[in-house]
Backbone as numpy.savetxt, mean C-alpha at the origin, in Angstrom:
# Nx Ny Nz CAx CAy CAz Cx Cy Cz
8.05 -31.07 3.91 9.34 -30.49 3.54 10.65 -31.64 3.94
11.32 -31.68 2.92 12.84 -32.54 3.55 13.45 -31.95 4.10
14.01 -33.41 5.25 14.94 -32.58 6.40 16.49 -31.89 5.10
16.45 -31.38 6.00 18.12 -30.28 5.47 19.59 -31.58 5.19
19.20 -32.21 5.99 19.79 -33.73 6.42 19.81 -34.64 4.63
18.49 -35.15 4.51 18.23 -35.67 3.41 18.13 -34.74 1.87
18.22 -33.73 2.39 17.61 -32.30 0.64 19.69 -33.08 0.32
20.94 -32.91 1.04 21.77 -32.62 0.50 22.28 -34.09 0.09
21.71 -35.29 0.56 22.56 -36.30 0.45 21.63 -36.77 -0.92
20.11 -36.81 -1.61 19.48 -36.67 -2.54 20.53 -35.50 -3.68
20.56 -34.59 -3.14 21.71 -33.46 -3.75 23.08 -33.88 -4.43
23.27 -35.40 -3.56 24.96 -35.45 -4.20 24.65 -36.70 -4.62
23.56 -37.34 -4.83 23.36 -38.70 -5.09 23.80 -39.94 -3.91
23.62 -39.95 -2.94 23.82 -40.77 -1.70 23.09 -40.98 -1.30
22.54 -41.96 -0.93 20.79 -43.04 -0.01 21.09 -41.67 1.46
19.66 -41.47 1.44 19.43 -40.57 2.73 19.62 -41.79 3.44
19.92 -41.04 5.00 20.26 -41.84 6.47 18.78 -41.37 7.14
18.24 -42.52 7.60 17.67 -43.11 8.43 17.93 -41.08 9.72
16.24 -41.10 9.36 16.34 -39.45 11.03 15.50 -39.35 11.52
16.44 -39.62 12.42 15.90 -39.98 14.39 15.30 -38.46 14.31
13.45 -38.71 15.30 13.21 -37.87 15.89 13.31 -37.24 16.68
13.37 -35.19 16.50 14.15 -34.72 17.34 13.08 -34.45 18.73
13.62 -34.89 19.80 13.12 -34.73 21.03 12.70 -33.66 21.31
11.35 -34.43 22.18 10.05 -32.74 22.37 10.39 -31.88 22.56
11.77 -32.33 23.77 12.19 -31.03 24.94 13.47 -30.25 23.87
14.27 -30.37 22.45 14.54 -29.33 21.57 13.76 -29.18 21.07
12.62 -29.19 20.59 11.58 -28.90 19.61 11.47 -26.99 20.12
11.41 -25.75 19.28 11.23 -24.91 19.79 10.21 -24.75 20.11
8.77 -24.34 21.07 8.31 -23.56 20.65 7.67 -22.22 20.42
6.97 -22.14 19.76 6.54 -19.84 19.62 6.58 -19.16 21.00
6.69 -18.92 22.10 6.09 -19.17 23.41 7.80 -19.05 23.99
8.57 -19.92 22.96 9.54 -20.09 23.94 11.20 -19.38 23.12
10.29 -19.04 21.86 11.85 -18.57 21.04 12.39 -17.62 21.31
13.78 -17.91 21.48 14.67 -16.46 22.29 13.96 -14.69 21.61
14.22 -14.01 22.38 14.67 -12.46 22.21 14.96 -12.55 20.82
14.67 -10.99 19.75 14.80 -11.29 18.11 16.37 -10.92 18.86
17.54 -10.89 18.35 19.09 -10.51 17.72 18.45 -9.27 17.74
20.30 -8.86 17.93 20.80 -7.17 18.18 20.45 -6.69 16.37
19.60 -5.57 16.28 19.68 -5.33 15.18 21.51 -5.76 14.37
21.54 -5.90 13.36 22.79 -5.55 12.12 23.29 -4.38 11.83
24.03 -3.77 11.49 24.33 -2.51 10.73 24.81 -2.99 9.28
23.90 -2.60 8.49 24.22 -3.30 7.14 24.78 -1.76 6.18
25.60 -2.54 5.29 26.68 -0.79 4.73 25.18 -0.85 3.24
25.26 0.26 3.23 24.09 0.70 1.90 24.57 -0.23 0.86
23.57 -1.19 0.35 23.88 -1.69 -1.54 23.39 -0.97 -2.41
24.00 -0.10 -2.84 22.90 -0.30 -4.62 22.27 -1.04 -5.12
21.32 -0.30 -5.23 20.15 -1.65 -5.65 20.00 -1.07 -7.43
20.14 -2.42 -8.50 20.34 -2.36 -9.65 18.95 -1.61 -10.49
19.15 -1.31 -11.57 18.01 -0.76 -12.55 16.96 -1.42 -12.62
15.53 -1.38 -13.11 14.57 -1.69 -13.22 14.71 -0.72 -14.56
14.73 -1.63 -15.96 14.51 -1.70 -17.32 12.93 0.11 -16.74
12.97 0.84 -17.68 12.35 1.91 -17.22 11.13 2.64 -16.24
12.49 2.37 -15.56 12.14 2.85 -14.15 12.25 4.37 -13.74
11.01 4.74 -13.01 11.12 6.21 -12.96 11.41 6.83 -11.45
11.82 6.42 -11.25 13.37 6.88 -10.35 14.42 6.83 -9.53
14.81 6.59 -9.00 16.31 6.63 -7.89 16.47 6.73 -6.90
16.25 5.31 -6.45 16.15 5.17 -4.84 16.91 7.14 -4.52
16.94 6.71 -3.13 18.98 7.66 -2.33 18.88 6.89 -1.42
20.17 6.86 -0.94 20.51 6.58 0.04 19.90 6.36 1.42
18.41 7.87 1.85 17.63 7.75 3.03 16.26 6.63 2.38
16.20 6.52 1.42 15.42 5.33 1.03 15.67 4.23 1.42
16.90 3.68 0.90 17.77 2.48 1.60 17.79 2.05 2.89
18.01 3.20 3.10 18.65 2.64 4.95 17.26 3.11 5.19
16.44 3.60 4.54 14.68 3.60 5.53 14.56 1.75 5.40
14.43 0.90 3.81 14.51 -0.74 3.59 14.77 -1.26 4.81
16.22 -1.12 4.98 17.13 -1.95 5.33 16.22 -1.68 6.91
16.16 -1.14 7.80 15.67 -0.52 9.06 14.30 -1.30 8.83
12.90 -1.38 8.50 12.21 -2.34 7.77 11.69 -3.17 7.28
13.09 -4.33 7.71 13.55 -5.22 7.23 12.62 -6.19 7.93
12.33 -6.27 8.93 11.15 -7.44 9.58 9.64 -7.40 9.81
9.11 -5.46 9.12 8.10 -4.98 8.82 7.37 -5.12 7.75
7.94 -5.00 6.43 8.24 -4.66 5.46 7.33 -3.54 4.84
5.91 -4.68 4.58 4.50 -3.78 4.67 3.79 -3.66 6.31
4.63 -2.98 6.87 3.78 -2.49 8.58 2.81 -3.40 8.58
2.47 -4.33 9.14 1.57 -5.57 9.20 1.44 -4.67 10.54
2.13 -5.11 11.81 1.49 -4.26 13.10 1.16 -3.33 14.02
1.08 -2.11 12.41 0.11 -0.92 12.62 -1.25 -1.11 13.15
-1.72 -1.73 11.83 -3.61 -2.45 12.09 -3.88 -3.38 12.79
-2.94 -4.47 13.15 -3.03 -5.75 14.09 -3.90 -5.95 14.96
-3.59 -5.18 16.04 -3.99 -4.74 17.32 -5.56 -4.25 16.81
-6.00 -3.62 16.40 -7.35 -2.11 16.18 -8.01 -3.35 15.18
-7.45 -4.66 14.45 -8.41 -4.74 13.24 -9.30 -6.24 13.80
-8.16 -6.43 15.29 -8.61 -6.98 16.76 -10.06 -7.18 17.24
-9.83 -6.14 17.32 -10.95 -5.06 18.48 -12.39 -4.54 16.86
-12.01 -4.46 16.30 -12.66 -4.48 15.17 -14.61 -5.19 15.14
-15.37 -5.36 15.88 -16.83 -5.86 15.70 -16.59 -6.28 13.85
-17.70 -7.39 13.56 -17.58 -7.57 11.62 -18.64 -6.60 12.35
-18.81 -6.42 10.50 -20.54 -4.70 9.98 -21.66 -5.99 10.62
-22.28 -4.77 11.63 -24.04 -5.26 12.23 -24.72 -5.09 10.68
-25.34 -6.34 11.02 -26.72 -6.77 9.39 -27.55 -5.83 8.81
-27.09 -5.02 7.73 -26.84 -4.06 6.64 -26.12 -3.40 6.77
-24.82 -3.18 7.11 -24.12 -2.39 7.40 -23.84 -2.45 6.35
-22.95 -1.37 6.10 -21.49 -1.55 4.44 -20.74 -1.01 4.60
-19.65 -1.54 5.45 -18.72 -1.16 5.47 -17.75 -0.47 4.85
-17.38 0.40 4.26 -16.10 0.52 3.48 -14.18 0.76 3.92
-13.97 0.39 3.38 -12.89 1.04 4.15 -11.50 2.22 2.66
-11.43 2.45 3.20 -10.57 3.29 2.47 -8.89 3.46 3.09
-8.31 3.24 1.86 -6.32 2.05 1.69 -6.21 2.63 1.57
-4.64 2.78 1.85 -3.48 3.85 0.64 -2.38 4.36 1.82
-2.10 5.67 0.86 -0.65 6.15 2.06 -0.39 6.96 2.46
0.88 7.76 2.89 0.21 9.07 3.99 -1.95 9.96 3.59
-2.17 10.23 2.29 -2.54 10.77 1.91 -4.29 10.44 2.18
-4.65 8.67 2.47 -5.63 8.30 2.87 -5.52 8.79 5.07
-3.95 7.96 4.90 -3.45 8.10 6.63 -3.92 9.56 7.24
-3.45 10.57 7.00 -4.08 11.72 7.16 -4.86 12.39 7.35
-5.84 11.53 6.76 -7.51 11.76 5.76 -8.39 12.06 7.77
-8.47 13.76 8.65 -8.97 13.09 9.51 -8.17 13.09 11.02
-7.43 12.70 10.62 -6.04 12.52 12.02 -5.74 13.80 12.07
-4.74 13.52 10.63 -3.92 15.78 10.78 -4.80 17.00 10.41
-5.40 16.18 9.43 -6.30 17.62 8.53 -7.35 16.84 8.12
-8.08 17.60 7.90 -9.80 17.22 7.02 -10.80 16.42 7.92
-12.04 16.51 7.23 -12.99 15.87 8.33 -13.64 14.37 7.41
-12.68 13.13 8.58 -13.40 11.82 7.56 -14.75 11.38 8.05
-15.58 11.60 7.27 -16.69 10.62 6.92 -17.39 10.80 8.17
-17.70 11.81 8.95 -18.04 11.33 10.36 -19.69 11.02 9.95
-19.82 9.73 11.03 -21.72 9.36 11.06 -21.51 7.89 9.90
-20.77 7.86 8.91 -20.39 6.84 8.39 -20.02 5.37 8.80
-19.89 4.34 8.48 -19.09 3.34 9.17 -17.76 3.51 8.15
-17.22 3.89 7.44 -16.11 4.10 7.25 -14.77 3.79 7.62
-14.19 3.33 7.45 -12.37 3.25 8.17 -11.35 3.24 7.44
-10.84 3.88 7.97 -9.52 4.52 7.28 -7.77 2.88 7.97
-7.61 2.97 6.32 -6.43 2.05 7.00 -4.84 2.68 5.36
-5.00 3.75 5.87 -4.09 4.58 4.93 -2.34 4.06 6.17
-1.38 3.84 5.64 -0.03 4.14 6.35 0.56 4.72 5.38
1.55 5.84 6.42 2.37 7.13 5.77 4.10 5.89 4.61
3.61 6.83 3.11 5.13 6.38 2.56 4.47 5.10 2.29
3.33 4.66 2.01 3.93 3.86 1.42 3.45 3.22 0.24
4.34 1.99 -0.33 3.95 1.69 -1.50 2.88 1.00 -2.01
2.33 0.45 -3.05 2.21 -0.12 -4.05 1.93 -1.83 -3.46
3.73 -2.13 -3.50 3.58 -2.93 -2.60 3.81 -3.85 -1.76
3.70 -2.39 -1.00 3.40 -2.48 1.16 2.37 -2.71 1.15
1.10 -1.88 -0.89 -0.14 -2.38 0.03 -0.56 -3.60 -0.39
-0.18 -4.57 -1.20 -0.55 -5.57 -1.85 -0.44 -6.43 -0.52
0.83 -6.80 -0.02 0.96 -8.39 0.72 -0.10 -7.59 1.90
-0.12 -6.31 2.48 -1.33 -6.30 3.97 -2.86 -6.45 3.28
-2.77 -6.01 2.22 -4.18 -6.07 1.41 -5.39 -7.32 2.22
-5.18 -8.32 2.60 -5.92 -9.32 3.43 -6.05 -8.85 4.64
-5.16 -8.63 5.11 -5.28 -8.11 6.93 -5.98 -7.14 6.93
-5.75 -6.24 6.10 -6.38 -4.44 6.62 -7.75 -4.58 5.58
-7.84 -5.36 4.48 -9.55 -5.17 3.62 -9.98 -6.65 4.33
-9.82 -7.49 3.33 -10.74 -8.32 3.08 -10.94 -9.33 4.55
-10.10 -9.07 5.65 -10.67 -9.38 6.96 -11.43 -8.70 7.50
-11.50 -7.25 7.07 -12.20 -6.89 7.16 -14.16 -7.05 7.07
-14.12 -7.93 6.21 -15.53 -7.36 5.39 -16.25 -6.53 5.32
-15.23 -5.45 4.21 -16.08 -4.29 3.86 -17.74 -4.92 2.56
-17.75 -3.95 2.23 -18.95 -3.55 1.49 -17.72 -3.79 -0.61
-17.03 -2.41 0.52 -16.37 -1.92 -0.66 -15.06 -0.89 -0.07
-13.64 -0.55 -1.22 -13.16 -1.08 -0.63 -12.20 0.61 -1.70
-12.24 1.89 -1.15 -11.65 2.60 -2.21 -10.03 2.99 -1.71
-9.56 2.54 -2.46 -7.77 2.52 -3.37 -7.78 3.53 -3.70
-5.71 4.12 -2.91 -5.90 5.27 -3.34 -4.46 5.39 -3.07
-3.28 5.42 -4.77 -1.56 4.67 -4.28 -1.28 5.47 -4.73
-0.01 5.10 -4.93 0.68 5.56 -7.03 1.72 6.73 -6.27
1.94 7.15 -5.41 2.54 8.70 -4.90 4.05 8.49 -4.47
3.75 7.39 -3.51 5.00 6.60 -2.68 6.30 5.83 -4.21
5.22 5.21 -5.22 5.31 4.42 -5.60 6.13 5.18 -6.67
5.67 6.48 -7.07 6.51 6.83 -8.25 7.57 8.00 -7.74
7.71 8.29 -6.55 8.88 8.62 -5.58 10.18 7.81 -4.99
9.32 6.62 -5.40 11.17 5.26 -5.22 10.62 4.97 -3.75
10.11 5.31 -2.66 10.78 4.81 -1.84 10.45 3.45 -1.44
10.43 2.53 -2.20 10.34 1.19 -1.80 11.78 0.78 -2.97
12.36 1.21 -3.35 13.32 1.11 -4.81 12.66 1.72 -5.91
13.53 0.76 -7.07 13.31 0.66 -8.22 11.88 0.43 -8.47
10.57 1.22 -10.16 9.75 0.60 -10.47 9.34 1.04 -11.35
9.36 1.15 -12.17 8.55 1.05 -13.17 6.80 1.06 -13.19
6.34 1.68 -14.38 5.16 2.06 -14.33 4.04 0.76 -13.60
4.52 -0.67 -15.40 4.18 -1.93 -15.25 3.96 -2.30 -14.11
5.46 -1.76 -13.49 5.06 -3.05 -11.98 4.19 -2.46 -10.61
3.50 -1.00 -10.55 2.50 -0.89 -10.62 1.44 -0.48 -10.59
1.15 -1.00 -11.97 -0.61 -1.39 -12.69 -0.22 -3.08 -12.44
0.63 -3.67 -12.38 0.99 -5.12 -11.63 0.25 -4.85 -10.52
0.23 -4.15 -9.25 0.00 -4.26 -7.90 -1.65 -3.98 -7.68
-1.42 -2.91 -8.68 -2.66 -2.99 -8.13 -3.86 -3.04 -9.07
-3.54 -4.35 -10.22 -4.70 -5.51 -10.31 -4.51 -6.84 -9.50
-3.41 -6.37 -8.96 -3.70 -7.69 -8.16 -4.19 -7.82 -6.35
-4.15 -5.81 -6.26 -5.46 -5.13 -5.87 -6.83 -5.77 -5.53
-6.69 -5.18 -6.54 -8.59 -5.46 -7.23 -9.09 -6.82 -7.14
-7.67 -8.05 -7.87 -8.45 -9.36 -8.16 -8.60 -9.76 -6.51
-7.63 -9.37 -6.27 -8.08 -10.28 -3.95 -9.41 -9.57 -4.35
-9.84 -8.23 -4.08 -10.94 -7.27 -3.56 -12.49 -7.97 -4.43
-12.22 -8.81 -5.74 -13.31 -9.22 -6.88 -13.69 -10.96 -6.11
-12.46 -11.17 -5.31 -12.20 -12.57 -5.41 -12.88 -12.90 -4.42
-13.31 -11.62 -2.92 -13.57 -11.78 -2.33 -15.23 -10.22 -1.83
-15.25 -10.05 -3.34 -17.01 -10.46 -2.67 -16.97 -8.21 -2.87
-15.51 -8.29 -2.88 -15.80 -6.65 -2.59 -15.47 -5.73 -3.42
-16.35 -4.27 -3.62 -16.39 -3.58 -4.68 -15.42 -2.63 -4.48
-14.66 -2.38 -5.61 -13.69 -1.54 -5.74 -13.86 -0.03 -6.50
-13.70 1.11 -5.26 -13.81 2.23 -5.97 -11.91 2.40 -6.55
-11.09 2.46 -7.52 -10.16 3.04 -8.07 -9.82 4.99 -8.43
-8.97 5.04 -6.57 -8.75 6.87 -6.60 -7.35 6.75 -7.65
-8.05 8.13 -8.45 -6.69 8.54 -8.89 -5.70 8.97 -7.83
-3.76 8.91 -8.75 -3.06 9.40 -7.66 -2.99 10.84 -7.69
-3.03 11.08 -6.73 -2.87 13.36 -6.94 -1.62 13.60 -7.31
-2.20 15.16 -8.32 -1.36 15.82 -8.73 0.21 15.76 -7.79
1.54 16.52 -8.74 2.38 16.58 -7.54 3.24 17.04 -9.14
3.79 17.38 -8.83 5.63 18.35 -9.15 6.76 18.00 -8.59
6.68 17.68 -7.29 7.67 17.65 -6.97 7.97 16.61 -5.76
8.85 15.73 -5.40 8.82 15.38 -4.04 9.54 15.71 -3.34
9.32 16.29 -1.44 10.17 16.85 -0.74 11.58 15.89 -0.57
10.83 15.19 -0.18 11.67 13.85 0.53 12.40 13.00 -0.83
12.52 13.09 -2.23 13.62 13.19 -3.29 12.86 14.27 -4.46
13.50 15.11 -4.51 13.90 16.26 -5.02 14.31 15.56 -6.53
15.02 14.30 -6.86 15.59 14.16 -8.53 14.24 13.81 -9.25
13.31 13.63 -7.93 11.85 12.82 -9.44 11.14 14.14 -9.31
10.80 13.80 -11.35 10.37 14.92 -12.11 8.43 14.36 -12.00
7.89 13.94 -11.44 6.63 13.27 -11.17 4.97 13.53 -11.79
5.09 15.12 -12.66 4.59 15.51 -12.73 3.41 14.25 -14.22
4.53 14.39 -15.58 3.81 13.24 -16.34 3.30 11.74 -16.22
4.33 10.79 -14.97 4.35 9.74 -15.18 2.61 9.19 -13.93
2.17 10.88 -13.49 1.24 10.96 -12.55 -0.17 10.52 -13.68
0.50 11.43 -14.57 -0.64 11.76 -16.16 -0.78 10.63 -16.43
0.06 9.82 -16.45 0.07 8.22 -17.46 -0.93 7.42 -16.53
-0.03 7.40 -15.39 -0.77 6.45 -14.67 -2.13 6.44 -13.84
-2.75 7.85 -14.03 -3.33 7.99 -14.69 -5.12 7.71 -15.06
-4.36 8.05 -16.10 -4.82 7.72 -17.27 -4.83 6.10 -17.90
-3.42 5.28 -17.29 -4.34 4.17 -17.59 -5.18 3.29 -16.27
-4.89 4.60 -15.53 -6.59 3.91 -13.71 -7.48 3.84 -14.87
-8.04 4.57 -15.12 -9.09 5.20 -16.00 -9.79 4.45 -17.23
-8.50 3.91 -17.55 -9.03 2.50 -18.71 -9.04 1.57 -18.51
-8.26 0.91 -17.30 -8.24 0.61 -16.07 -9.81 -0.35 -15.92
-10.18 0.93 -15.11 -11.75 0.87 -14.42 -12.84 1.05 -15.80
-12.70 1.00 -16.89 -13.98 1.13 -17.94 -13.41 -0.70 -18.14
-12.93 -0.81 -18.31 -12.38 -2.59 -18.41 -13.05 -3.11 -17.46
-12.51 -2.63 -16.49 -13.18 -3.56 -15.45 -14.28 -3.59 -14.61
-14.85 -1.97 -14.62 -16.00 -2.34 -13.58 -16.12 -2.03 -13.61
-15.12 -1.23 -12.74 -14.69 -0.35 -11.63 -15.63 0.78 -11.49
-15.46 1.16 -10.21 -16.00 2.93 -10.20 -14.31 3.33 -9.98
-14.37 4.50 -10.99 -13.30 5.41 -10.80 -13.86 6.65 -10.15
-12.76 7.04 -9.86 -12.63 8.32 -8.26 -11.63 9.04 -9.09
-11.68 10.38 -9.78 -11.44 11.06 -9.81 -10.86 12.26 -9.09
-10.25 12.44 -8.58 -9.52 13.74 -7.53 -8.24 15.04 -8.30
-7.45 14.43 -9.63 -7.12 14.77 -10.23 -7.61 16.31 -10.46
-8.77 16.48 -12.11 -9.14 17.78 -12.35 -9.35 19.11 -10.84
-9.74 18.27 -9.74 -10.17 19.37 -9.18 -9.04 19.75 -8.41
-7.94 19.89 -8.54 -6.98 19.26 -7.62 -5.75 19.79 -7.89
-5.37 20.19 -10.08 -4.54 19.90 -10.47 -3.47 21.59 -10.74
-2.76 21.86 -10.84 -2.28 23.34 -11.37 -1.81 22.85 -12.60
-1.64 24.79 -13.01 -1.31 24.35 -14.98 0.31 23.69 -14.72
0.61 23.91 -14.18 2.59 22.68 -14.33 2.43 21.42 -13.59
0.53 20.74 -13.47 0.81 19.38 -13.31 0.93 19.12 -11.54
1.08 20.29 -10.95 1.13 19.72 -9.43 0.26 19.95 -8.80
0.25 19.86 -7.54 -1.88 20.03 -7.07 -1.33 21.98 -6.30
-2.44 22.52 -6.13 -2.67 24.14 -6.19 -2.04 23.87 -4.76
-1.03 24.44 -4.43 -0.04 25.38 -3.69 -1.16 25.49 -1.86
-2.89 25.84 -2.39 -3.45 26.61 -1.36 -3.95 25.47 -1.23
-3.70 23.85 -1.32 -4.63 23.02 -1.40 -3.71 21.98 -0.38
-2.49 22.05 -0.38 -1.68 21.11 0.11 -1.51 21.90 1.75
-0.66 21.06 2.64 0.08 21.26 4.33 1.24 21.90 3.47
2.24 20.66 2.63 3.43 21.06 2.35 3.66 22.00 0.97
2.41 22.05 0.64 2.15 23.30 -0.98 3.02 21.77 -2.17
2.60 20.34 -1.93 3.48 19.64 -3.08 2.39 18.30 -2.59
1.45 17.25 -1.90 1.89 16.86 -2.15 0.53 16.22 -0.73
0.51 16.84 0.24 -0.91 16.47 0.93 -1.81 17.50 1.71
-3.23 16.89 0.94 -4.10 18.13 1.24 -4.09 18.42 2.75
-4.70 19.42 3.09 -4.67 20.17 3.71 -6.28 20.09 4.23
-7.27 21.01 4.72 -8.51 20.89 5.16 -9.22 21.59 3.69
-8.95 22.07 3.43 -9.29 22.65 1.82 -8.95 22.61 1.04
-8.05 20.84 0.94 -7.88 20.16 -0.02 -8.72 18.71 -0.22
-8.80 18.07 1.65 -9.89 17.59 1.79 -11.31 17.90 1.63
-11.35 19.25 1.50 -12.91 20.10 1.59 -13.52 19.15 -0.02
-12.31 19.30 -0.71 -12.79 18.72 -2.17 -13.02 17.43 -2.41
-11.90 17.43 -1.73 -12.18 15.08 -2.20 -12.90 14.76 -0.91
-13.88 15.37 -0.24 -14.94 14.37 0.89 -15.95 14.18 -0.52
-16.29 15.60 -0.83 -18.09 15.10 -1.87 -17.68 14.39 -2.81
-16.42 13.97 -3.76 -16.42 12.96 -4.52 -15.79 11.97 -4.46
-15.32 11.63 -3.07 -15.50 10.36 -2.29 -16.82 9.47 -2.12
-17.38 10.96 -1.98 -18.63 10.12 -1.16 -20.13 9.52 -2.40
-19.13 10.52 -3.35 -20.21 10.27 -4.04 -19.78 8.87 -5.47
-18.26 8.58 -5.26 -18.28 7.59 -6.18 -18.22 6.05 -5.06
-17.73 6.22 -3.39 -18.63 5.64 -3.07 -20.43 4.83 -3.12
-20.44 5.98 -3.28 -22.59 5.63 -3.22 -22.86 5.07 -4.47
-21.78 5.63 -5.53 -22.11 4.59 -7.11 -22.01 3.36 -6.31
-20.54 2.70 -5.93 -20.64 1.88 -5.89 -21.01 0.70 -5.27
-22.21 1.03 -4.37 -22.76 1.22 -3.55 -24.22 0.13 -3.70
-24.16 0.74 -5.20 -26.35 0.79 -5.59 -26.18 -0.73 -5.93
């Protein structure tokens, strides 16, 4: 990369001046870097609309994004755990379950997470497919799994990281699949769980959007020869939401009964992918 002074000179049509080498004592090395500056409060800025967007971000969402700007994808969440994780043993078929709070809470808050199996949970609550795509290399590829189970979409529809439309969600999912395939990782793509409202963004009406997204996923899996894990029919009520008796909050997050329904469906899909 050209030094700033040289770039400026070229831009104005001047001959660049000879650059003096930077003395060794002036080079800032990582260990000598100054401590991060104190956070600066930035006035909330309205986000421009996205054509065909499916939600409008709330002030709470925008404030949360500004607060997370230094680690947008939350790469720090699993970095230490990943470093401590040994490579798969010979013959071991490691599987990474990858997603948002529905994956994050599986076996940690409610439900049982496949006891006795070498399957790893790498869910992060609140995440959208944008964030999941950023951390896919660190939290999936570097763990050298045989397969990955991707469950996403709820927070995209809710607008957690700003305005999105269906094409943007589809592109992010397709990009994760492409990375997995390039690294020889088999993909199980799970349907987005049903929801008719979001308690954290009540202005969104998600039921039809989720239904449309799941229809695309099923067609995409058939085209790309992926295993489609369809949780939706077993959890949905007559209004397109999750059955209240299957969710801790009666809307989105499965309780023990909800995960008890999901567990055998997931196990069957993974076994199919591992054949």
